[in-house]
């Protein structure tokens, strides 16, 4: 009998609560979290047990690890696994949540998004430079820069999408309703803007910018579909638990 199995993650920025509830459900069936895996988790077979799971995002220096783990242990949470600043803990049902107020919940999401922000801004700046270079150039150079633009956007769009979701979760915790509403309407704003660019000015817009617009439209549609999928998945997980 196989003693380990893989569980795919919903993406912690998009479905952290879903992941933790799925881990709880798996423990009830005797499959307990062992470690992080590529885009998911490795579970190990054991005796069925009732555990609840929670995750923290924090860079912990080696000399601070014992103090950090003891802080959670004293609150009833046992450390299970860590990977690149992500730490998962488990406890018995009824244990006080690790994050129980708006400030600590917001801080957790801030810690998750903080290292991604400079990367996203760097890629955006380089993408703009390459796009302008593609617009101003001709021939082989233009084709090369257009390909480079596509590659950069393939990196930039999902990273930015993840960041927007992380900060939306942060703003929800802080009850900043205006910013939350803005993030929810962002996909529709992108669709309207890029739709106008593609269909209203299609003959006058440069090829590289049309390509960017098509990719942004695809990303906006994808954001909507994934949001619906996550809502559906969360409802099923809640029913299972």
XYZ file of C-alpha atoms in Angstrom, residues 118-223:
106
model
C 9.908 44.498 -6.316
C 10.064 41.570 -8.764
C 6.737 42.546 -10.352
C 7.751 46.209 -10.625
C 11.094 45.264 -12.216
C 9.429 43.026 -14.804
C 6.831 45.730 -15.555
C 9.538 48.361 -16.132
C 11.545 46.063 -18.406
C 8.367 45.047 -20.287
C 7.527 48.686 -20.978
C 11.041 49.364 -22.273
C 10.972 46.300 -24.515
C 7.471 47.156 -25.813
C 8.539 50.691 -26.698
C 11.654 49.266 -28.359
C 9.466 46.934 -30.411
C 7.264 49.879 -31.444
C 10.240 51.968 -32.567
C 12.225 49.208 -34.305
C 11.768 47.271 -37.548
C 12.725 43.941 -39.105
C 14.413 41.182 -37.131
C 15.013 43.416 -34.118
C 11.300 44.193 -33.888
C 10.394 40.502 -34.064
C 12.935 39.656 -31.367
C 11.665 42.404 -29.072
C 8.065 41.312 -29.655
C 8.949 37.759 -28.587
C 10.735 39.162 -25.535
C 7.621 41.196 -24.693
C 5.491 38.055 -24.781
C 7.909 36.169 -22.515
C 7.994 39.029 -20.015
C 4.198 39.293 -20.003
C 3.864 35.564 -19.413
C 5.848 36.186 -16.220
C 4.318 39.537 -15.330
C 0.592 38.819 -15.687
C 0.275 35.860 -13.271
C 2.688 37.483 -10.804
C 0.687 40.715 -10.798
C -2.560 38.783 -10.564
C -1.193 36.996 -7.497
C -0.090 40.284 -5.918
C -3.480 41.902 -6.482
C -5.157 38.929 -4.801
C -2.755 39.025 -1.849
C -3.333 42.721 -1.245
C -7.077 42.277 -1.717
C -6.969 39.740 1.137
C -4.934 42.223 3.184
C -7.426 45.018 2.534
C -10.342 42.725 3.409
C -8.714 42.106 6.791
C -8.218 45.859 7.234
C -11.825 46.490 6.099
C -10.713 48.890 3.377
C -13.872 48.419 1.356
C -13.044 50.900 -1.399
C -9.812 49.133 -2.340
C -11.509 45.724 -2.136
C -14.226 46.884 -4.540
C -11.564 48.238 -6.885
C -9.733 44.889 -7.048
C -13.032 43.109 -7.752
C -13.834 45.433 -10.661
C -10.285 45.423 -12.034
C -10.827 42.496 -14.491
C -13.837 44.295 -15.989
C -11.892 47.545 -16.324
C -9.109 45.669 -18.124
C -11.629 44.064 -20.490
C -13.216 47.417 -21.334
C -9.885 49.191 -21.852
C -8.317 46.454 -23.952
C -11.562 45.892 -25.862
C -11.605 49.544 -26.843
C -7.947 49.308 -27.832
C -8.470 46.213 -29.966
C -11.806 46.883 -31.634
C -12.033 50.659 -31.624
C -8.475 51.436 -32.713
C -7.386 48.131 -34.242
C -6.054 49.645 -37.463
C -3.933 52.318 -35.828
C -2.502 50.354 -32.892
C 0.928 48.805 -33.327
C 1.146 45.003 -33.492
C 3.105 44.689 -30.240
C 0.500 46.692 -28.324
C -2.345 44.647 -29.834
C -0.542 41.536 -28.641
C -0.293 42.970 -25.127
C -3.984 43.836 -25.202
C -4.972 40.303 -26.288
C -2.928 38.838 -23.442
C -4.502 41.215 -20.920
C -7.986 40.275 -22.128
C -7.107 36.612 -21.714
C -5.775 37.293 -18.225
C -8.925 39.194 -17.216
C -11.166 36.368 -18.437
C -8.940 33.873 -16.649
C -9.211 35.854 -13.398
